[in-house]
CSV table of C-alpha atoms in Angstrom, one decimal:
chain,number,residue,atom,x,y,z
F,23,MET,CA,-22.5,16.4,37.5
F,24,ASN,CA,-26.1,15.3,36.8
F,25,SER,CA,-26.7,11.6,37.4
F,26,ASP,CA,-29.6,9.1,37.3
F,27,PRO,CA,-30.5,8.4,40.9
F,28,THR,CA,-31.7,4.8,39.9
F,29,THR,CA,-28.6,3.9,38.2
F,30,ASP,CA,-26.0,6.9,39.4
F,31,ALA,CA,-25.0,6.5,35.8
F,32,THR,CA,-24.4,10.5,34.7
F,33,ARG,CA,-26.2,12.0,31.6
F,34,SER,CA,-22.9,11.5,29.5
F,35,GLU,CA,-22.9,7.7,30.4
F,36,ARG,CA,-26.7,7.4,29.6
F,37,ILE,CA,-26.4,9.4,26.1
F,38,VAL,CA,-23.3,7.3,25.3
F,39,GLU,CA,-25.3,3.9,26.0
F,40,ARG,CA,-28.1,5.1,23.9
F,41,ALA,CA,-25.2,6.1,21.2
F,42,ARG,CA,-24.0,2.7,21.1
F,43,GLU,CA,-27.3,1.2,20.1
F,44,VAL,CA,-27.6,3.3,16.9
F,45,ILE,CA,-24.1,4.3,15.9
F,46,PRO,CA,-21.1,1.6,15.7
F,47,GLY,CA,-19.1,2.5,19.1
F,48,GLY,CA,-21.1,4.9,20.2
F,49,ALA,CA,-19.4,7.9,18.2
F,50,GLN,CA,-19.0,8.7,14.5
F,51,THR,CA,-15.6,7.3,13.9
F,52,GLY,CA,-13.3,4.7,16.0
F,53,LEU,CA,-11.0,7.5,16.6
F,54,ARG,CA,-13.5,9.6,18.4
F,55,ALA,CA,-14.9,6.9,20.5
F,56,GLN,CA,-11.1,6.5,21.7
F,57,ALA,CA,-12.3,9.4,24.0
F,58,TYR,CA,-14.3,6.8,26.1
F,59,ASP,CA,-11.0,5.4,27.1
F,60,THR,CA,-10.9,8.0,29.8
F,61,GLY,CA,-14.6,7.4,30.4
F,62,ASP,CA,-18.0,7.9,28.4
F,63,VAL,CA,-18.2,11.7,27.9
F,64,ALA,CA,-21.0,13.5,25.8
F,65,PHE,CA,-20.2,17.3,24.7
F,66,GLU,CA,-22.5,19.8,24.4
F,67,ARG,CA,-20.8,23.4,24.3
F,68,ALA,CA,-17.5,24.9,23.4
F,69,LYS,CA,-16.1,28.5,23.8
F,70,GLY,CA,-12.3,29.4,23.6
F,71,THR,CA,-10.3,26.8,25.1
F,72,THR,CA,-13.3,25.2,27.0
F,73,LEU,CA,-15.3,22.1,26.4
F,74,THR,CA,-18.6,21.4,28.6
F,75,THR,CA,-20.2,18.2,28.8
F,76,VAL,CA,-23.9,17.4,29.3
F,77,ASP,CA,-23.0,17.0,33.1
F,78,ASP,CA,-21.6,20.6,33.3
F,79,GLU,CA,-18.1,19.3,33.6
F,80,GLU,CA,-15.6,21.7,31.8
F,81,TYR,CA,-12.1,20.9,30.4
F,82,THR,CA,-9.5,22.8,28.7
F,83,ASP,CA,-9.4,21.5,25.5
F,84,TYR,CA,-6.1,20.5,23.5
F,85,HIS,CA,-7.6,18.1,21.0
F,86,LEU,CA,-9.6,21.0,19.2
F,87,GLY,CA,-11.3,18.4,16.9
F,88,PHE,CA,-8.0,16.9,16.0
F,89,GLY,CA,-6.7,20.3,15.2
F,90,PRO,CA,-9.1,22.5,13.1
F,91,ILE,CA,-9.7,24.6,16.0
F,92,ILE,CA,-6.9,27.5,15.3
F,93,LEU,CA,-8.7,30.5,16.8
F,94,GLY,CA,-10.6,28.8,19.6
F,95,HIS,CA,-14.0,27.5,19.4
F,96,ALA,CA,-16.6,29.5,18.5
F,97,TYR,CA,-14.6,32.2,17.6
F,98,ASP,CA,-16.9,35.4,16.7
F,99,ARG,CA,-15.8,36.8,13.9
F,100,VAL,CA,-15.7,33.6,12.1
F,101,ASP,CA,-19.1,32.1,13.3
F,102,ASP,CA,-21.0,35.6,12.7
F,103,ALA,CA,-19.8,35.3,9.0
F,104,ALA,CA,-21.0,32.0,8.6
F,105,ARG,CA,-24.2,33.0,10.1
F,106,SER,CA,-24.4,35.9,7.7
F,107,ALA,CA,-23.6,33.9,4.6
F,108,ILE,CA,-26.6,31.4,5.8
F,109,GLY,CA,-28.7,34.7,5.5
F,110,ASP,CA,-28.2,34.6,1.8
F,111,GLY,CA,-28.7,30.6,1.2
F,112,VAL,CA,-26.7,27.7,2.3
F,113,LEU,CA,-25.9,26.2,-1.1
F,114,TYR,CA,-26.6,27.2,-5.2
F,115,GLY,CA,-25.4,24.2,-7.0
F,116,ALA,CA,-24.5,26.1,-9.8
F,117,GLY,CA,-22.0,28.6,-11.5
F,118,THR,CA,-19.8,30.7,-9.2
F,119,THR,CA,-20.4,32.6,-5.9
F,120,PRO,CA,-18.2,35.8,-5.0
F,121,LEU,CA,-17.3,33.9,-1.6
F,122,GLU,CA,-15.5,31.1,-3.5
F,123,VAL,CA,-13.5,33.6,-5.7
F,124,GLU,CA,-12.3,35.4,-2.3
F,125,VAL,CA,-11.4,32.3,-0.8
F,126,ALA,CA,-9.5,30.8,-3.8
F,127,GLU,CA,-7.7,34.5,-4.3
F,128,ARG,CA,-6.4,34.2,-0.9
F,129,LEU,CA,-5.4,30.4,-1.0
F,130,THR,CA,-3.3,31.5,-4.4
F,131,SER,CA,-1.8,34.4,-2.6
F,132,LEU,CA,-0.9,32.7,0.5
F,133,LEU,CA,0.6,29.2,-0.6
F,134,PRO,CA,3.5,29.1,-3.0
F,135,GLY,CA,2.4,26.0,-4.9
F,136,VAL,CA,-1.1,26.7,-5.5
F,137,GLU,CA,-2.2,28.6,-9.0
F,138,GLN,CA,-6.0,27.4,-8.8
F,139,VAL,CA,-8.0,25.7,-6.5
F,140,ASN,CA,-11.2,23.4,-6.3
F,141,PHE,CA,-13.1,23.2,-2.9
F,142,CYS,CA,-14.3,20.2,-1.3
F,143,ASN,CA,-15.2,19.5,2.3
F,144,SER,CA,-12.6,17.2,4.1
F,145,GLY,CA,-8.9,16.5,3.8
F,146,SER,CA,-9.9,12.8,2.5
F,147,GLU,CA,-11.7,14.3,-0.4
F,148,ALA,CA,-8.8,16.4,-1.2
F,149,THR,CA,-6.0,14.0,-1.0
F,150,TYR,CA,-8.4,11.7,-3.4
F,151,HIS,CA,-8.8,14.5,-5.9
F,152,ALA,CA,-5.2,15.3,-6.0
F,153,ILE,CA,-4.1,11.8,-6.6
F,154,ARG,CA,-7.0,11.4,-9.6
F,155,LEU,CA,-5.7,14.8,-10.9
F,156,ALA,CA,-1.9,13.1,-10.9
F,157,ARG,CA,-3.1,10.1,-12.5
F,158,ALA,CA,-4.5,11.7,-15.2
F,159,TYR,CA,-1.5,13.7,-15.9
F,160,THR,CA,1.1,11.1,-16.0
F,161,GLY,CA,-1.3,8.1,-17.2
F,162,ASN,CA,0.4,6.1,-14.1
F,163,GLU,CA,-1.1,4.2,-11.3
F,164,LYS,CA,1.4,3.6,-9.0
F,165,ILE,CA,1.9,6.5,-6.0
F,166,LEU,CA,4.6,6.6,-3.4
F,167,LYS,CA,3.6,7.4,0.1
F,168,PHE,CA,5.6,7.4,3.5
F,169,GLU,CA,5.1,5.1,6.8
F,170,GLY,CA,3.4,6.9,9.5
F,171,CYS,CA,1.7,9.8,7.1
F,172,TYR,CA,-2.1,9.6,6.9
F,173,HIS,CA,-4.0,11.2,3.9
F,174,GLY,CA,-7.5,10.3,4.8
F,175,TRP,CA,-9.7,6.9,4.8
F,176,HIS,CA,-10.1,6.0,1.1
F,177,ASP,CA,-8.3,2.9,-0.5
F,178,TYR,CA,-5.5,5.1,-2.5
F,179,VAL,CA,-4.0,6.3,0.7
F,180,ASP,CA,-5.2,4.4,3.7
F,181,VAL,CA,-1.9,2.2,3.9
F,182,SER,CA,1.0,2.0,6.2
F,183,VAL,CA,-0.2,4.5,8.6
F,184,TYR,CA,0.1,2.5,11.7
F,185,PRO,CA,1.8,-1.0,10.3
F,186,PRO,CA,3.0,-3.3,13.3
F,187,GLU,CA,6.9,-3.9,13.1
F,188,ASP,CA,6.7,-6.8,11.0
F,189,GLU,CA,5.0,-5.1,8.3
F,190,LEU,CA,7.2,-2.2,7.9
F,191,GLY,CA,8.6,-1.9,4.2
F,192,GLY,CA,5.3,-3.1,2.6
F,193,GLY,CA,1.9,-1.9,1.9
F,194,TYR,CA,0.1,-2.5,5.0
F,195,PRO,CA,-3.7,-2.0,4.4
F,196,GLU,CA,-5.4,-0.1,7.8
F,197,SER,CA,-8.9,-1.0,7.1
F,198,GLU,CA,-10.5,-4.2,5.8
F,199,GLY,CA,-12.5,-4.3,3.0
F,200,MET,CA,-10.0,-2.4,0.7
F,201,LEU,CA,-9.1,-2.9,-2.9
F,202,PRO,CA,-6.1,-5.4,-3.1
F,203,SER,CA,-5.0,-3.3,-6.1
F,204,ALA,CA,-5.2,0.0,-4.7
F,205,VAL,CA,-3.1,-1.4,-2.0
F,206,GLU,CA,-0.6,-2.8,-4.6
F,207,ASN,CA,-0.5,0.4,-6.4
F,208,THR,CA,1.1,2.2,-3.2
F,209,LEU,CA,4.3,1.7,-3.0
F,210,VAL,CA,5.8,2.8,0.7
F,211,VAL,CA,9.1,3.9,2.2
F,212,PRO,CA,10.2,5.4,5.5
F,213,PHE,CA,10.1,9.1,5.6
F,214,ASN,CA,13.4,11.0,5.6
F,215,ASP,CA,15.0,8.3,3.7
F,216,ARG,CA,16.3,9.9,0.6
F,217,GLU,CA,18.1,6.8,-0.8
F,218,ALA,CA,14.7,4.9,-0.5
F,219,VAL,CA,13.2,7.3,-2.5
F,220,GLU,CA,15.8,7.3,-5.0
F,221,GLU,CA,15.6,3.8,-5.3
F,222,VAL,CA,11.9,3.7,-6.0
F,223,PHE,CA,12.3,6.3,-8.7
F,224,ARG,CA,15.3,3.9,-10.1
F,225,GLU,CA,12.9,1.0,-10.2
F,226,HIS,CA,9.3,2.6,-11.1
F,227,GLY,CA,10.1,5.7,-12.1
F,228,ASP,CA,7.9,5.4,-15.4
F,229,ASP,CA,4.9,4.0,-13.4
F,230,LEU,CA,4.5,6.7,-10.7
F,231,ALA,CA,1.7,9.0,-11.0
F,232,ALA,CA,2.4,10.9,-7.9
F,233,VAL,CA,4.6,11.0,-4.6
F,234,ILE,CA,2.5,12.2,-1.4
F,235,LEU,CA,3.3,13.2,2.1
F,236,GLU,CA,2.6,15.0,5.1
F,237,PRO,CA,5.8,17.3,5.0
F,238,VAL,CA,5.7,17.1,9.2
F,239,PRO,CA,3.9,14.0,9.6
F,240,HIS,CA,1.8,15.0,12.7
F,241,SER,CA,-0.6,11.5,12.5
F,242,VAL,CA,2.3,10.0,14.6
F,243,GLY,CA,3.1,12.9,17.0
F,244,CYS,CA,5.8,14.9,15.1
F,245,ILE,CA,8.7,14.0,12.7
F,246,LEU,CA,10.5,16.8,11.3
F,247,PRO,CA,11.8,16.2,7.8
F,248,ARG,CA,15.4,16.4,8.2
F,249,GLY,CA,18.5,17.9,6.1
F,250,GLU,CA,17.5,17.8,2.3
F,251,PHE,CA,14.9,15.5,2.4
F,252,LEU,CA,12.3,17.5,1.1
F,253,GLU,CA,14.5,19.1,-1.6
F,254,THR,CA,15.4,15.5,-2.6
F,255,LEU,CA,11.5,14.7,-3.4
F,256,ARG,CA,11.3,17.8,-5.2
F,257,GLU,CA,14.4,17.4,-7.6
F,258,VAL,CA,13.3,13.6,-8.3
F,259,THR,CA,9.9,14.2,-8.9
F,260,ARG,CA,10.4,17.4,-11.4
F,261,GLU,CA,13.2,15.4,-13.0
F,262,ALA,CA,10.7,12.4,-13.6
F,263,ASP,CA,7.7,14.6,-14.2
F,264,VAL,CA,5.8,13.0,-11.3
F,265,PRO,CA,3.4,15.6,-9.5
F,266,LEU,CA,4.7,16.3,-5.8
F,267,VAL,CA,1.7,16.2,-3.2
F,268,PHE,CA,1.7,17.8,-0.2
F,269,ASP,CA,-0.8,16.7,2.3
F,270,GLU,CA,-1.2,20.1,4.3
F,271,VAL,CA,-4.4,19.2,6.0
F,272,ILE,CA,-2.8,19.6,9.4
F,273,THR,CA,0.4,21.6,8.8
F,274,GLY,CA,-1.6,24.4,6.4
F,275,PHE,CA,-2.4,27.7,8.3
F,276,ARG,CA,-1.7,25.7,11.8
F,277,HIS,CA,2.1,26.3,11.2
F,278,SER,CA,2.1,29.1,8.7
F,279,PRO,CA,0.0,31.3,6.7
F,280,HIS,CA,2.2,30.1,3.7
F,281,GLY,CA,2.0,26.3,4.8
F,282,ALA,CA,5.2,23.9,5.3
F,283,GLN,CA,5.6,24.8,1.7
F,284,GLY,CA,6.6,28.2,2.7
F,285,GLU,CA,8.4,27.4,6.0
F,286,PHE,CA,10.6,25.0,4.3
F,287,GLY,CA,11.0,26.6,0.9
F,288,VAL,CA,9.8,23.5,-1.2
F,289,THR,CA,6.7,24.1,-3.4
F,290,PRO,CA,4.8,21.2,-4.6
F,291,ASP,CA,2.8,20.5,-7.7
F,292,LEU,CA,-0.4,19.7,-5.9
F,293,THR,CA,-1.3,21.0,-2.2
F,294,CYS,CA,-4.3,19.6,-0.1
F,295,VAL,CA,-5.7,22.0,2.9
F,296,ALA,CA,-8.7,21.2,5.3
F,297,LYS,CA,-8.7,21.6,9.3
F,298,ALA,CA,-7.3,24.6,10.3
F,299,LEU,CA,-9.0,26.6,7.0
F,300,GLY,CA,-11.9,26.7,8.5
F,301,ASN,CA,-11.6,26.9,12.2
F,302,GLY,CA,-14.1,23.8,12.6
F,303,TYR,CA,-16.3,24.2,9.8
F,304,PRO,CA,-16.5,21.6,7.0
F,305,VAL,CA,-14.0,23.2,4.2
F,306,ALA,CA,-11.0,22.0,2.3
F,307,ALA,CA,-9.5,22.4,-1.0
F,308,VAL,CA,-7.1,21.2,-3.4
F,309,GLY,CA,-4.9,23.3,-5.2
F,310,GLY,CA,-1.7,23.4,-7.6
F,311,ARG,CA,-0.5,24.2,-10.9
F,312,GLU,CA,-2.9,25.6,-13.2
F,313,ASP,CA,-2.1,22.8,-15.9
F,314,LEU,CA,-3.1,20.1,-13.3
F,315,LEU,CA,-6.3,21.9,-12.0
F,316,ALA,CA,-7.1,22.6,-15.6
F,317,GLN,CA,-7.8,19.1,-16.1
F,318,ALA,CA,-11.0,19.3,-14.4
F,319,GLY,CA,-12.4,22.3,-15.8
F,320,GLY,CA,-15.5,20.1,-17.4
F,321,ASP,CA,-14.2,21.4,-21.1
F,322,ASN,CA,-11.2,19.8,-21.2
F,323,GLU,CA,-10.0,16.8,-23.2
F,324,SER,CA,-8.8,14.8,-20.0
F,325,GLY,CA,-12.0,15.5,-18.4
F,326,VAL,CA,-11.0,14.9,-15.0
F,327,VAL,CA,-14.1,14.9,-12.9
F,328,ILE,CA,-13.8,16.7,-9.3
F,329,SER,CA,-17.4,17.0,-8.0
F,330,GLY,CA,-19.2,17.1,-4.7
F,331,THR,CA,-22.7,18.6,-4.2
F,332,TYR,CA,-21.8,20.5,-1.1
F,333,SER,CA,-18.3,21.6,-2.2
F,334,GLY,CA,-18.6,25.5,-1.9
F,335,ASN,CA,-20.9,25.9,0.4
F,336,LEU,CA,-21.5,29.4,1.3
F,337,PRO,CA,-20.9,29.0,5.7
F,338,GLY,CA,-18.0,26.8,5.1
F,339,LEU,CA,-16.4,29.4,2.5
F,340,ALA,CA,-17.4,32.4,5.0
F,341,ALA,CA,-15.8,31.0,7.9
F,342,ALA,CA,-12.5,30.1,5.6
F,343,ARG,CA,-12.4,33.6,4.5
F,344,GLU,CA,-12.6,35.0,7.8
F,345,THR,CA,-10.2,32.4,9.4
F,346,LEU,CA,-7.7,33.2,7.1
F,347,ASP,CA,-7.7,36.8,7.2
F,348,ALA,CA,-7.5,36.4,11.2
F,349,ILE,CA,-4.9,34.2,10.9
F,350,VAL,CA,-2.6,37.0,9.2
F,351,GLU,CA,-4.2,40.0,10.8
F,352,GLU,CA,-3.9,38.5,14.2
F,353,ASP,CA,-0.5,36.9,13.7
F,354,VAL,CA,-1.8,33.8,15.2
F,355,GLN,CA,1.5,31.7,14.1
F,356,ARG,CA,3.7,33.8,16.4
F,357,HIS,CA,1.4,33.2,19.1
F,358,VAL,CA,1.0,29.5,19.2
F,359,THR,CA,4.7,29.0,18.5
F,360,ASP,CA,5.8,30.8,21.5
F,361,LEU,CA,3.4,29.2,23.5
F,362,GLY,CA,4.3,25.6,22.1
F,363,ASP,CA,8.0,26.3,22.6
F,364,GLU,CA,6.9,26.7,26.5
F,365,TYR,CA,4.6,23.8,26.8
F,366,ARG,CA,7.4,21.7,25.4
F,367,ALA,CA,10.3,22.9,27.4
F,368,GLY,CA,8.3,22.7,30.6
F,369,LEU,CA,7.3,19.1,29.9
F,370,ARG,CA,11.2,18.4,29.1
F,371,ASP,CA,11.8,19.6,32.2
F,372,LEU,CA,9.1,18.0,34.2
F,373,LEU,CA,10.0,14.4,32.5
F,374,SER,CA,13.8,15.2,33.4
F,375,ASP,CA,12.9,16.3,37.0
F,376,ARG,CA,11.0,13.2,37.5
F,377,ASP,CA,13.4,10.8,35.9
F,378,ILE,CA,10.6,9.5,33.6
F,379,GLU,CA,11.9,7.7,30.5
F,380,GLY,CA,10.3,9.5,27.4
F,381,ARG,CA,10.5,12.6,25.0
F,382,VAL,CA,8.5,15.4,23.7
F,383,VAL,CA,7.6,16.1,20.3
F,384,GLY,CA,6.2,18.7,18.5
F,385,HIS,CA,6.3,21.8,16.0
F,386,ARG,CA,5.0,25.0,16.2
F,387,SER,CA,1.5,24.4,17.8
F,388,ILE,CA,1.7,20.9,18.5
F,389,PHE,CA,3.2,18.6,21.2
F,390,SER,CA,3.1,15.3,22.3
F,391,VAL,CA,4.6,13.3,25.0
F,392,GLN,CA,5.8,10.1,24.2
F,393,PHE,CA,6.7,7.5,27.2
F,394,GLY,CA,9.3,5.0,26.8
F,395,VAL,CA,11.2,6.3,24.0
F,396,THR,CA,13.8,9.0,23.7
F,397,GLY,CA,15.6,10.5,20.9
F,398,GLU,CA,14.3,12.9,18.1
F,399,PRO,CA,12.4,10.5,15.6
F,400,GLU,CA,13.2,10.5,12.0
F,401,ASN,CA,10.9,8.0,10.9
F,402,TYR,CA,8.0,5.9,11.8
F,403,GLU,CA,10.0,3.2,13.2
F,404,ASP,CA,11.3,5.4,15.6
F,405,VAL,CA,8.1,5.8,17.3
F,406,LEU,CA,7.4,2.1,17.6
F,407,GLY,CA,7.9,0.8,21.3
F,408,LEU,CA,6.4,3.8,22.9
F,409,ASP,CA,4.6,3.0,25.9
F,410,GLU,CA,0.9,3.4,25.0
F,411,GLY,CA,-0.4,2.2,28.6
F,412,ARG,CA,1.4,5.1,30.3
F,413,PHE,CA,0.3,7.8,28.0
F,414,ARG,CA,-3.2,6.5,28.6
F,415,GLU,CA,-2.8,6.7,32.3
F,416,PHE,CA,-1.4,10.2,31.7
F,417,ALA,CA,-4.5,11.2,29.5
F,418,VAL,CA,-6.8,9.6,32.5
F,419,GLY,CA,-5.1,11.8,35.0
F,420,MET,CA,-5.0,14.8,32.7
F,421,ARG,CA,-8.5,14.7,32.5
F,422,GLU,CA,-9.2,14.1,36.1
F,423,ARG,CA,-7.6,17.4,36.5
F,424,GLY,CA,-9.5,19.4,33.8
F,425,HIS,CA,-7.4,19.1,30.7
F,426,PHE,CA,-9.2,17.0,27.7
F,427,PHE,CA,-7.0,15.5,24.5
F,428,THR,CA,-7.3,12.1,22.7
F,429,PRO,CA,-6.0,9.2,24.9
F,430,ASN,CA,-4.3,7.7,21.5
F,431,PRO,CA,-0.7,7.9,22.2
F,432,TYR,CA,0.1,8.4,18.7
F,433,LYS,CA,-1.8,11.3,18.0
F,434,ARG,CA,-0.9,14.9,19.7
F,435,HIS,CA,-1.9,18.0,21.5
F,436,HIS,CA,-2.9,21.3,19.7
F,437,LEU,CA,-2.9,25.1,20.8
F,438,SER,CA,-5.0,28.0,19.6
F,439,LEU,CA,-5.0,31.7,19.8
F,440,ALA,CA,-7.3,31.3,22.7
F,441,HIS,CA,-4.8,29.4,24.6
F,442,GLY,CA,-2.6,31.4,26.7
F,443,GLU,CA,-0.1,31.1,30.0
F,444,ALA,CA,-2.9,30.9,32.6
F,445,GLU,CA,-3.8,27.2,30.3
F,446,LEU,CA,-0.1,26.7,30.3
F,447,ALA,CA,0.7,27.3,34.0
F,448,ASP,CA,-2.5,25.1,34.6
F,449,TYR,CA,-1.1,22.2,32.6
F,450,LEU,CA,2.2,22.3,33.5
F,451,ALA,CA,0.9,22.0,37.3
F,452,ASP,CA,-1.5,19.3,36.9
F,453,ALA,CA,1.0,17.2,34.5
F,454,ASP,CA,3.7,17.4,37.4
F,455,ASP,CA,0.9,16.1,39.8
F,456,VAL,CA,0.5,13.1,37.5
F,457,PHE,CA,3.7,12.4,36.7
F,458,GLY,CA,4.3,11.9,40.4
F,459,ASN,CA,1.4,9.3,40.3
F,460,LEU,CA,2.3,7.4,37.3
């Protein structure tokens, strides 16, 4: 570790100290700054499963940039394609490129609910565009979302993602500075509650522009859709002619090449994808029914504006093309799903052996330990009451042993194609050691 002999500060600590002078909180987002809960850290390199700090400390990475890294860091095939694309110019900003056609064709062939595609650069942009398209189509303003589902930072949807217990059932703004009218036009009900959805449609069906959800809410670990919940959403939205929006920013291409919509057999009207679409490159898309996307064609009566100077940039599209092809050709989901099952089973055994109150949640390539709560969560309320302090102790202990993930107890671990049995064995052995010290 590289330390300053005059202060005994590591290079990471010195860089973070400088960062706090010029960057709010010392990181680009508050969520990134939470990494400092386990000690100041500045990363310099990543390859495969390994993150390396400026002090040459190495960690096995389970954070994976909040989930985009599905193939492993610096995956040669993807990076080579992005470098090759840069050789032809990064951005044209007019007309069409062959790359955007190729990637759009892949998305329309893989995702059941996607007939046309508009590219953008982040999941937040994609959900923003989706809601604008839905509002233009219906002429309505209100949207329905679910507690515990995160759809980005903008005013339309940054509501009741992590509401306190006394704010359940209402529209809880997650940020200061949000427009009150945006919050008022966002209706919120519990996930998996079919009756609550039907009640909203009885009371507000004529005023609804869209229903948006994570088909598997991973912003609070993992909540699986129960019974006929997704089918109910499809039925009531179709009957009311209200677009159903699947936010597959996390689930798309991480759980299945065909998204959660392919996995669960429910086809939405609009789909938002990002994260694993480009294995870390900034690329995202909103896709869906042709009549909905046609509103943004630029020469139609509706005149919906979907814009962005950097949308369709060549490196991002090249990365997306190669990532999608690799996911299919390498059967990535089978690998990460089988491995995820082993991580979850091993952690459950350790909790039981150590007689620690808690549960392991997750699906396919995602898992998380939630201390102080038991039983399968059905909705966000079932996540309330988890032991945040114990999770942070666990995160600190695991980082000391060379495993990195965000110390936020509501978030999750991710796996990639680069993870294997060796990483599994090391993780479970060290987790057992940390559990013994909690």
